[in-house]
XYZ file of C-alpha atoms in Angstrom:
670
model
C 0.017 0.101 -0.114
C 1.326 3.425 -1.126
C 2.592 5.695 1.760
C 0.303 8.680 2.124
C 1.988 11.897 0.713
C 2.947 14.599 3.133
C 1.805 18.139 2.362
C 4.360 20.766 2.791
C 3.762 24.417 2.572
C 7.115 26.617 1.973
C 6.727 30.547 2.527
C 9.714 31.747 0.662
C 10.321 34.893 -1.629
C 13.695 33.393 -2.827
C 12.675 31.447 -6.047
C 15.887 29.795 -6.228
C 15.883 28.419 -2.624
C 12.047 27.206 -3.324
C 13.420 25.365 -6.264
C 16.332 24.018 -4.309
C 13.878 22.633 -1.597
C 11.680 21.101 -4.204
C 14.592 19.551 -5.919
C 15.621 18.155 -2.531
C 12.231 16.654 -1.754
C 12.255 14.828 -4.998
C 15.553 13.199 -4.194
C 14.097 12.112 -0.883
C 13.650 8.469 -1.275
C 11.393 7.670 1.880
C 9.488 10.954 1.914
C 6.609 11.187 -0.436
C 5.729 14.954 -0.351
C 3.900 17.619 -2.329
C 5.340 20.962 -2.108
C 3.430 24.207 -2.459
C 5.224 27.545 -2.451
C 3.949 31.064 -1.277
C 6.111 34.117 -1.767
C 4.949 36.046 1.286
C 3.116 35.577 4.457
C -0.145 36.907 3.247
C -0.188 34.208 0.410
C 0.890 31.736 2.858
C -1.943 32.217 5.197
C -4.399 32.200 2.571
C -2.888 28.894 1.255
C -3.380 27.503 4.858
C -7.117 28.452 4.843
C -7.677 26.971 1.434
C -5.926 23.633 1.729
C -4.743 21.482 4.670
C -0.899 21.202 5.160
C 1.150 18.600 7.349
C 4.008 21.079 7.953
C 5.013 24.673 7.130
C 8.675 25.881 6.184
C 8.917 29.699 6.695
C 11.706 31.908 5.889
C 12.785 34.113 8.988
C 12.646 37.193 6.614
C 9.499 36.513 4.662
C 8.072 39.701 2.995
C 5.289 41.520 4.756
C 5.930 39.276 7.875
C 7.159 40.012 11.520
C 10.036 37.722 11.827
C 9.463 35.181 14.604
C 6.137 36.737 15.056
C 4.924 34.976 12.034
C 5.016 31.580 14.035
C 2.200 32.739 16.207
C 0.108 33.946 13.471
C 0.338 30.506 11.671
C -0.313 28.563 14.774
C -3.061 30.821 15.780
C -4.795 30.183 12.387
C -3.991 26.295 12.246
C -3.183 25.055 15.770
C -1.111 21.987 16.176
C 0.662 22.545 12.743
C 4.390 21.901 12.742
C 6.239 25.084 11.771
C 10.061 25.173 10.709
C 11.882 28.371 10.422
C 14.627 28.843 7.879
C 17.362 31.495 8.071
C 20.598 32.635 6.514
C 22.484 32.666 9.926
C 23.828 29.754 11.704
C 23.286 31.458 15.141
C 22.107 29.471 18.278
C 20.495 32.378 19.792
C 18.109 32.857 16.697
C 17.315 29.108 16.841
C 16.683 29.353 20.503
C 14.318 32.263 20.015
C 12.706 30.581 17.307
C 11.894 27.397 19.331
C 10.712 29.446 22.350
C 8.389 31.304 19.858
C 6.864 27.835 18.998
C 8.842 26.736 16.047
C 9.583 22.995 16.022
C 13.157 23.399 14.470
C 15.271 26.067 12.802
C 17.265 25.331 9.565
C 20.238 27.144 8.307
C 19.629 27.230 4.556
C 23.111 26.841 3.484
C 23.292 23.652 5.355
C 20.421 21.699 3.890
C 20.916 18.338 2.105
C 18.367 16.088 0.878
C 18.873 13.561 3.644
C 18.953 15.961 6.270
C 15.858 17.696 5.002
C 14.024 14.504 4.950
C 15.064 13.553 8.450
C 14.126 17.006 9.690
C 10.707 17.008 8.162
C 9.890 13.786 9.535
C 11.184 14.608 13.000
C 9.088 17.907 13.219
C 5.880 16.169 12.297
C 6.622 13.365 14.486
C 7.410 15.595 17.385
C 4.036 17.511 16.844
C 2.177 14.158 17.072
C 3.996 13.205 20.147
C 3.265 16.672 21.744
C -0.434 16.530 20.833
C -0.600 12.789 22.468
C 1.190 14.190 25.616
C -1.130 17.153 25.817
C -4.220 14.739 25.180
C -3.031 12.439 27.992
C -2.186 15.494 30.392
C -5.836 16.755 29.687
C -7.182 13.398 30.626
C -5.278 13.188 33.589
C -6.429 16.679 34.933
C -9.918 15.829 34.052
C -9.831 12.776 36.176
C -8.052 14.645 38.946
C -10.455 17.564 39.148
C -13.304 15.370 39.170
C -12.425 13.067 41.913
C -14.868 13.008 44.746
C -12.184 12.687 47.398
C -9.948 15.850 48.100
C -6.356 15.501 47.285
C -3.767 17.591 48.831
C -0.091 18.263 49.427
C 0.784 20.560 52.601
C 4.198 21.538 54.156
C 5.023 20.206 57.516
C 4.654 23.813 58.839
C 1.008 23.886 57.680
C 0.657 25.481 54.214
C -1.140 24.101 51.320
C 1.058 23.145 48.236
C -1.642 21.651 45.958
C -5.404 20.906 46.260
C -7.915 19.515 43.719
C -11.396 20.777 43.174
C -13.119 18.183 45.380
C -10.953 19.323 48.444
C -12.099 23.016 47.673
C -15.828 21.904 47.581
C -15.209 19.924 50.828
C -13.992 23.026 52.618
C -16.449 25.266 50.954
C -14.092 27.218 48.737
C -15.009 28.076 45.199
C -11.672 26.882 43.732
C -8.402 25.229 44.816
C -6.649 28.531 44.315
C -8.883 30.299 46.897
C -8.431 27.582 49.256
C -4.454 27.684 49.172
C -4.596 31.362 49.263
C -6.824 31.480 52.357
C -5.757 28.530 54.522
C -2.199 29.548 55.174
C -2.177 28.207 58.621
C -3.775 24.584 58.887
C -3.127 24.088 62.529
C -4.925 27.463 63.522
C -7.656 27.744 60.908
C -8.790 24.298 59.923
C -8.885 22.015 62.760
C -11.640 22.577 65.363
C -9.831 20.765 68.199
C -6.549 22.884 69.307
C -3.406 20.669 68.893
C -4.999 18.382 66.164
C -2.609 19.296 63.520
C 0.324 18.732 65.921
C -0.927 15.336 66.544
C -1.221 14.667 62.753
C 2.437 15.779 62.333
C 3.855 13.797 65.114
C 2.155 10.707 63.651
C 3.443 11.329 60.271
C 6.879 11.969 61.429
C 6.922 8.483 63.481
C 5.153 6.279 60.818
C 5.379 8.120 57.504
C 1.840 6.914 56.737
C -1.515 7.601 58.355
C -4.892 6.046 57.506
C -8.435 7.121 58.578
C -7.124 10.108 60.697
C -10.611 11.653 61.654
C -10.944 15.121 62.891
C -13.632 17.963 62.936
C -12.481 20.984 60.583
C -14.015 24.183 59.760
C -15.289 25.065 56.459
C -15.024 28.420 54.689
C -18.161 29.634 56.048
C -17.371 28.495 59.551
C -19.556 25.499 59.642
C -17.791 22.261 60.996
C -17.364 18.784 59.255
C -15.799 15.602 59.903
C -13.053 14.429 57.701
C -10.907 11.301 57.290
C -7.372 11.742 56.114
C -5.137 9.103 54.441
C -1.645 10.354 54.118
C 1.960 9.558 53.515
C 5.239 11.542 53.910
C 7.238 12.353 50.920
C 11.004 12.476 51.582
C 14.211 13.154 49.250
C 17.089 10.895 48.733
C 18.737 12.035 51.927
C 15.490 11.252 53.911
C 14.546 14.926 54.688
C 10.987 15.473 54.731
C 9.561 17.556 52.046
C 5.754 17.462 52.264
C 2.750 15.478 53.037
C 0.358 14.068 50.599
C -2.930 12.439 50.887
C -6.621 12.346 50.401
C -9.541 13.906 52.501
C -12.963 12.419 52.648
C -15.887 14.170 54.104
C -17.350 11.672 56.551
C -19.714 13.991 58.078
C -22.908 12.351 56.658
C -21.569 8.816 57.690
C -20.968 10.058 61.277
C -24.203 11.805 61.391
C -25.946 8.555 60.335
C -24.289 6.758 62.904
C -25.924 9.098 65.496
C -29.598 9.455 66.147
C -31.591 10.302 63.275
C -33.078 13.383 65.012
C -29.692 14.990 65.922
C -28.551 14.416 62.291
C -31.545 16.301 60.876
C -31.271 19.078 63.208
C -27.557 19.600 62.209
C -28.380 19.125 58.602
C -31.098 21.766 58.648
C -28.939 24.065 60.730
C -26.309 23.995 57.938
C -28.709 24.489 54.836
C -30.639 27.196 56.597
C -27.696 29.207 57.363
C -26.487 29.295 53.993
C -27.404 32.228 51.549
C -27.614 29.901 48.584
C -30.920 28.297 47.634
C -31.049 24.665 48.486
C -33.896 22.108 47.838
C -34.463 18.381 47.592
C -36.597 16.315 45.351
C -37.849 12.758 45.202
C -37.666 10.254 42.388
C -40.747 11.691 40.896
C -39.578 15.224 40.850
C -41.600 16.759 43.710
C -40.044 18.934 46.370
C -39.439 17.422 49.654
C -37.343 20.221 51.348
C -36.295 23.701 50.565
C -34.202 26.132 52.869
C -35.371 29.498 53.821
C -33.620 31.263 51.041
C -35.315 28.956 48.582
C -38.780 29.626 50.020
C -37.966 33.412 49.885
C -37.071 33.191 46.235
C -40.371 31.434 45.439
C -42.515 33.735 47.757
C -43.799 30.545 49.319
C -43.872 28.753 52.845
C -42.257 25.321 52.939
C -45.733 23.771 53.403
C -46.717 25.448 50.005
C -43.692 24.084 48.318
C -43.553 20.502 49.524
C -45.264 17.869 47.099
C -45.230 20.314 44.091
C -43.063 20.196 41.126
C -41.016 22.752 38.841
C -44.268 23.165 36.577
C -46.030 24.507 39.689
C -43.706 27.715 40.076
C -41.809 28.121 36.665
C -42.527 28.745 33.028
C -43.122 25.407 31.202
C -39.998 25.915 29.029
C -37.613 26.290 32.173
C -39.492 23.699 34.119
C -38.971 21.038 31.532
C -35.248 21.953 31.229
C -34.928 21.573 35.079
C -36.401 18.229 35.019
C -34.150 17.022 32.110
C -31.126 18.006 34.260
C -32.691 16.066 37.130
C -32.969 12.959 35.065
C -29.196 13.284 34.178
C -28.377 13.318 37.847
C -30.736 10.403 38.854
C -29.721 8.253 35.866
C -25.811 8.839 36.424
C -25.804 9.105 39.916
C -23.230 11.962 39.693
C -23.153 15.570 40.684
C -24.300 17.946 37.882
C -23.170 21.691 37.571
C -24.489 24.256 35.267
C -25.112 27.811 34.536
C -28.684 28.338 33.501
C -31.427 30.894 33.190
C -33.876 31.205 36.209
C -37.186 32.802 36.724
C -38.733 32.962 40.054
C -42.414 33.599 40.122
C -43.095 37.222 39.790
C -39.476 38.006 39.100
C -37.264 38.707 36.058
C -34.824 36.260 34.468
C -31.586 35.846 36.255
C -28.622 33.601 35.756
C -27.902 31.038 38.475
C -24.877 28.753 39.179
C -26.604 25.330 39.947
C -25.170 22.111 41.503
C -27.241 19.027 41.772
C -26.384 15.772 43.590
C -27.951 12.479 44.034
C -29.449 11.647 47.475
C -28.613 8.059 48.500
C -30.395 5.912 51.276
C -28.589 3.737 53.715
C -28.657 0.867 51.155
C -26.815 2.994 48.549
C -29.801 3.396 46.262
C -30.690 6.752 44.825
C -33.908 8.015 46.566
C -33.862 11.759 45.251
C -31.644 14.686 44.461
C -30.366 17.721 46.261
C -29.623 21.132 44.591
C -28.318 24.364 45.348
C -27.892 27.310 43.343
C -27.115 31.122 43.547
C -27.400 34.203 41.667
C -24.587 34.948 39.397
C -26.317 37.348 37.189
C -23.872 40.269 37.729
C -20.976 37.884 37.076
C -22.447 36.933 33.859
C -23.193 40.481 32.827
C -19.710 41.641 33.716
C -18.063 38.631 31.701
C -20.408 39.750 28.564
C -19.147 43.213 29.237
C -15.659 42.028 29.143
C -15.971 40.115 25.980
C -17.407 43.288 24.127
C -14.482 45.226 25.558
C -12.092 42.621 24.385
C -13.597 42.738 21.073
C -13.167 46.456 20.753
C -9.679 46.288 22.054
C -9.011 43.757 19.352
C -10.252 45.936 16.728
C -8.356 48.940 18.008
C -5.137 46.885 17.874
C -5.853 46.038 14.379
C -6.327 49.494 13.460
C -3.180 50.634 15.344
C -1.143 48.036 13.665
C -2.483 49.210 10.267
C -1.646 52.802 11.313
C 1.774 51.918 12.428
C 2.425 49.902 9.003
C 1.307 53.199 7.226
C 3.569 55.174 9.519
C 6.410 53.066 8.926
C 5.898 53.382 4.982
C 5.832 57.152 5.524
C 9.118 57.015 7.669
C 10.834 55.119 4.908
C 9.793 57.535 2.346
C 11.091 60.408 4.436
C 14.426 58.536 4.877
C 14.776 58.175 1.244
C 14.028 61.979 0.699
C 16.459 62.965 3.521
C 19.165 60.801 2.045
C 18.620 62.489 -1.273
C 19.226 65.819 0.323
C 22.761 64.810 1.037
C 25.342 65.461 -1.662
C 25.287 62.657 -4.258
C 28.418 63.799 -5.989
C 31.158 66.344 -5.055
C 32.205 69.382 -7.310
C 35.903 69.746 -8.633
C 37.995 72.569 -7.534
C 41.277 74.334 -8.981
C 40.290 73.905 -12.509
C 40.235 70.196 -12.338
C 38.231 68.300 -15.029
C 36.635 65.945 -12.401
C 36.480 65.361 -8.710
C 39.214 62.728 -8.958
C 41.848 65.338 -9.842
C 40.334 68.143 -7.800
C 42.582 70.173 -5.347
C 39.862 69.547 -2.754
C 38.445 66.140 -2.334
C 35.549 65.203 -0.170
C 34.213 62.017 1.306
C 31.445 61.234 4.030
C 29.749 58.374 6.048
C 26.192 58.999 7.198
C 24.658 56.544 9.852
C 21.142 57.486 11.045
C 20.010 55.431 14.055
C 16.311 55.719 13.110
C 14.246 55.759 9.961
C 14.964 59.549 9.744
C 18.110 61.398 11.258
C 18.833 64.888 12.695
C 22.224 65.057 11.056
C 22.846 67.032 7.925
C 25.760 68.340 5.855
C 26.305 70.024 2.459
C 29.176 71.000 0.127
C 28.829 73.920 -2.100
C 31.101 75.464 -4.711
C 31.579 79.163 -4.016
C 33.792 79.690 -6.872
C 36.180 77.362 -8.893
C 38.806 77.647 -6.129
C 36.499 77.932 -3.036
C 34.422 75.443 -1.247
C 31.917 75.730 1.580
C 31.165 72.757 3.959
C 28.431 72.931 6.348
C 27.683 70.302 9.089
C 24.880 70.321 11.625
C 23.394 68.342 14.230
C 19.781 68.561 15.544
C 19.377 67.064 19.018
C 17.331 63.738 18.757
C 17.092 61.240 16.019
C 13.420 61.304 15.065
C 10.939 62.930 12.813
C 11.142 66.292 14.778
C 14.957 66.400 14.342
C 14.623 65.486 10.634
C 11.934 68.178 10.101
C 14.436 70.815 11.321
C 17.242 69.629 9.050
C 14.633 70.022 6.240
C 14.086 73.692 7.226
C 17.825 74.382 7.227
C 18.364 72.969 3.603
C 16.335 75.739 1.910
C 17.953 78.460 4.136
C 21.430 77.372 3.118
C 20.533 77.573 -0.506
C 19.312 81.163 0.153
C 22.452 82.125 1.962
C 24.783 81.134 -1.178
C 25.331 84.765 -1.995
C 27.310 85.208 1.519
C 28.699 81.721 1.391
C 32.323 83.081 1.201
C 32.266 84.775 4.619
C 31.953 81.786 7.273
C 31.017 84.173 10.201
C 28.400 86.137 8.241
C 27.022 82.877 6.760
C 26.363 81.414 10.397
C 25.049 84.536 11.703
C 22.569 84.936 8.990
C 21.551 81.196 9.325
C 20.986 81.591 13.001
C 18.810 84.656 12.563
C 16.767 83.182 9.716
C 16.392 79.725 11.741
C 15.142 81.571 14.899
C 12.700 83.586 12.968
C 11.305 80.493 11.243
C 11.069 78.446 14.449
C 9.515 81.344 16.439
C 6.937 82.185 13.721
C 5.872 78.537 13.421
C 5.854 77.813 17.032
C 8.095 75.034 16.698
C 9.674 73.927 19.999
C 13.444 74.907 19.953
C 15.730 71.799 19.487
C 19.585 72.112 20.217
C 21.006 72.741 16.902
C 24.852 72.754 16.421
C 26.714 73.684 13.267
C 30.174 74.208 11.845
C 30.796 75.966 8.519
C 34.155 76.150 6.774
C 35.307 78.037 3.519
C 38.322 76.284 2.066
C 40.433 78.304 -0.675
C 42.603 75.721 -2.549
C 44.480 78.612 -4.403
C 45.806 80.085 -1.251
C 45.410 77.351 1.066
C 43.512 79.484 3.670
C 40.665 77.811 5.739
C 38.117 80.155 7.398
C 35.507 78.748 9.726
C 33.108 79.491 12.466
C 31.451 77.220 14.920
C 28.133 77.212 16.511
C 28.207 75.073 19.633
C 29.270 71.918 17.393
C 32.079 69.572 18.230
C 35.528 70.835 17.205
C 36.593 69.302 13.691
C 39.913 67.685 13.622
C 42.791 68.919 11.401
C 44.921 65.988 10.333
C 48.467 67.357 9.345
C 49.839 64.117 7.623
C 53.229 65.775 7.036
C 53.681 66.837 10.663
C 51.954 63.855 11.954
C 49.652 65.725 14.294
C 45.829 65.753 15.023
C 44.649 69.101 16.260
C 41.186 70.420 17.003
C 40.085 73.657 15.004
C 39.283 75.996 17.910
C 37.907 79.526 17.719
C 40.552 82.165 17.510
C 38.927 83.952 20.445
C 39.263 80.769 22.499
C 35.381 81.263 23.438
C 32.623 78.943 22.403
C 29.570 80.194 20.620
C 26.044 79.299 21.259
C 24.002 76.699 18.964
C 21.633 77.952 16.160
C 18.320 79.321 16.764
C 18.394 80.180 20.396
C 19.713 83.775 20.350
C 18.481 85.867 17.315
C 21.081 88.584 17.405
C 24.101 86.160 17.936
C 27.228 87.331 15.687
C 29.411 84.372 14.950
C 33.188 85.191 14.518
C 35.508 83.574 11.826
C 38.777 82.139 12.608
C 41.410 81.440 9.973
C 44.343 78.947 9.402
C 46.547 77.890 6.551
C 46.403 74.363 4.996
C 49.300 72.405 3.988
C 49.272 69.840 1.007
C 47.706 66.463 2.109
C 46.135 68.048 5.209
C 42.631 66.287 5.894
C 39.854 68.355 7.723
C 37.547 65.821 9.425
C 33.927 67.134 10.448
C 31.704 65.047 12.663
C 28.740 65.061 14.907
C 28.674 63.908 18.581
C 27.011 60.491 17.791
C 30.547 59.496 16.647
C 32.000 59.527 20.136
C 28.924 59.490 22.630
C 29.166 55.652 22.584
C 29.095 53.320 25.676
C 30.531 49.900 26.217
C 28.820 47.268 28.468
C 31.122 48.437 31.359
C 29.603 52.040 31.342
C 32.779 53.597 29.969
C 32.308 56.456 27.334
C 34.095 56.737 24.172
C 35.548 60.336 24.135
C 36.749 62.978 21.858
C 40.363 62.605 23.151
C 40.289 58.956 22.503
C 39.004 59.723 18.921
C 42.006 61.757 18.399
C 44.371 58.990 19.744
C 42.765 56.499 17.484
C 42.955 58.698 14.357
C 46.865 59.198 14.653
C 47.081 55.511 14.054
C 45.476 55.866 10.652
C 47.006 59.234 9.397
C 48.447 57.546 6.441
C 45.094 56.230 5.201
C 42.930 57.910 2.830
C 39.817 59.639 4.339
C 37.521 56.789 3.278
C 39.644 54.050 4.773
C 40.360 56.109 7.910
C 36.597 56.615 8.431
C 35.932 52.993 8.042
C 38.572 52.065 10.411
C 37.478 54.382 13.066
C 33.858 53.304 12.817
C 34.923 49.691 13.197
C 37.038 50.508 16.245
C 34.096 52.306 17.837
C 31.759 49.553 17.143
C 34.217 46.957 18.830
C 34.687 49.405 21.719
C 30.883 49.245 22.407
C 30.715 45.437 22.211
C 27.847 45.221 20.363
C 25.819 48.114 21.970
C 26.682 50.288 18.814
C 25.978 53.997 18.136
C 23.261 55.464 20.150
C 22.947 58.663 18.119
C 23.017 59.634 14.567
C 26.601 59.702 13.064
C 27.766 62.024 10.256
C 31.603 62.058 9.072
C 32.758 64.665 6.460
C 36.179 64.753 5.271
C 37.929 67.493 3.229
C 41.307 66.398 1.594
C 43.720 69.438 0.524
C 45.949 68.232 -2.236
C 47.990 71.514 -2.516
C 47.514 74.555 -4.440
C 46.702 73.874 -8.307
C 49.330 74.912 -10.934
C 48.712 78.327 -12.354
């Protein structure tokens, strides 16, 4: 008989890899499989809805997906479906995260072979089947555990519950095992009626390790007293140290009451049920009421004498009465407790929701002679749960809308990033009469590394004349949309100020004035904006510059083997742009030597912290640069960026980074 073919769905945008997987499956001798391929996550999810699959292989970087979050999406759509993640990197941490997210395996694409693929697919499917079998077995165990009539417990020798089943909670009058464990924190003081009874229990357990038919009076949650019989054993570790007690509890109150005089038993029983706030009743085999507690009588608006001998049809609408009696028949036929939540409508009242528990009543011979029921109003609880469901639905809808908005915002940010990058120089002009930038007397290079979708760093290089170049670098505090907007405002201002670009001080003075006016007029919050502007004359070798609170650029004098900061001639710092409208920026001037390199940068380059909390500094930057003086500007920039990344030990840059280099190749020939 032919082996049933396995249906595999591959969610992969790489057509070559998809063909490779298909070819490997064809080579698998003992794995008859049909492969379907979806190019993105959305197509894959639709394919899962349309046709069943035995396993899913998904690319970690599937288009329109959410990385490892895709696993939850697939398993939410098709529970118990094996999901295997395929990725490019052989990284144990990624594999661990994938398995933690619910994947059955993580494959490295470059390591797949036909034989390995066959074994891995079979392993994933068999593992899933084993997991399902285990969960089913565990569910059956808990079902048996929670529906046992006997109470089961684990307690510490000091008197705290470690575990209790539902039956024990019911025996002690608690709504759930969790409530029992949280409430009964000192068994000796709060459970046993007789003082010292718990001490006697512990003494016997320490002497014999087992205990049978240990009978005691105990308090229930509501303060009533019952008799219980405990069977217990001591659990010890390999060294013989006592860990905890484990045993069962049986409510023997009825048995002891039956052994006493019938009259006293009835008095105690009625004393119990009449003090409870719940509605309690008893019926015979014909469905006639034989007893009702005071709460039940009040709910019907009748005396006990008016209730006894009547049926549900005498008090409730026919539809409800029929339902009640069908439930009674289940209890009488099965001899088991029956619990439900149902509608209830007392005479003259509106509809309620009640929690109902019905149990059979047995005679001394064990034969069922009727049933007892207890119910209580849970209308407010039901209404609250309905309100919670409605709120959860609204929250789910809101989350979906928010996710869509976030996707739209991410698309906008990607477009803004592309626009911002297009504002940076794409090519540089030639100076000194050179025919192209490669032969220019002034040569430029840069590195731009925004930490977010958009950044707050900006630079530009303009040609003032055939011999003069103007270079501006600025840094707006932050690295988000607000910072990017300010840089977008600076760009047109720079273009407008080209006529005065040859005067570094006047250029920054006017730029500061116009930026302050624009921000003040638009009511835009002022962001710290630093800038440095220089004018280089390749014919004379003169460099004029002005600084508006920006990190001091470095002058790399290769001939002298020096790295110096470009400081203001006055020795005083001047404020950032946009804060003071009338600030006048003073220019400084130095002479350049052939092969000198001016390196401009933003503070994101050196404000980097390693895991030990140490900061990379400007002084360390200067020391590291001296090691690379002989390199070209692009090579030097890449070495420095690599050194800083290594210093951070994986932390990386915390702010936008902009590096601009201007190489002076000497005065051109006349």
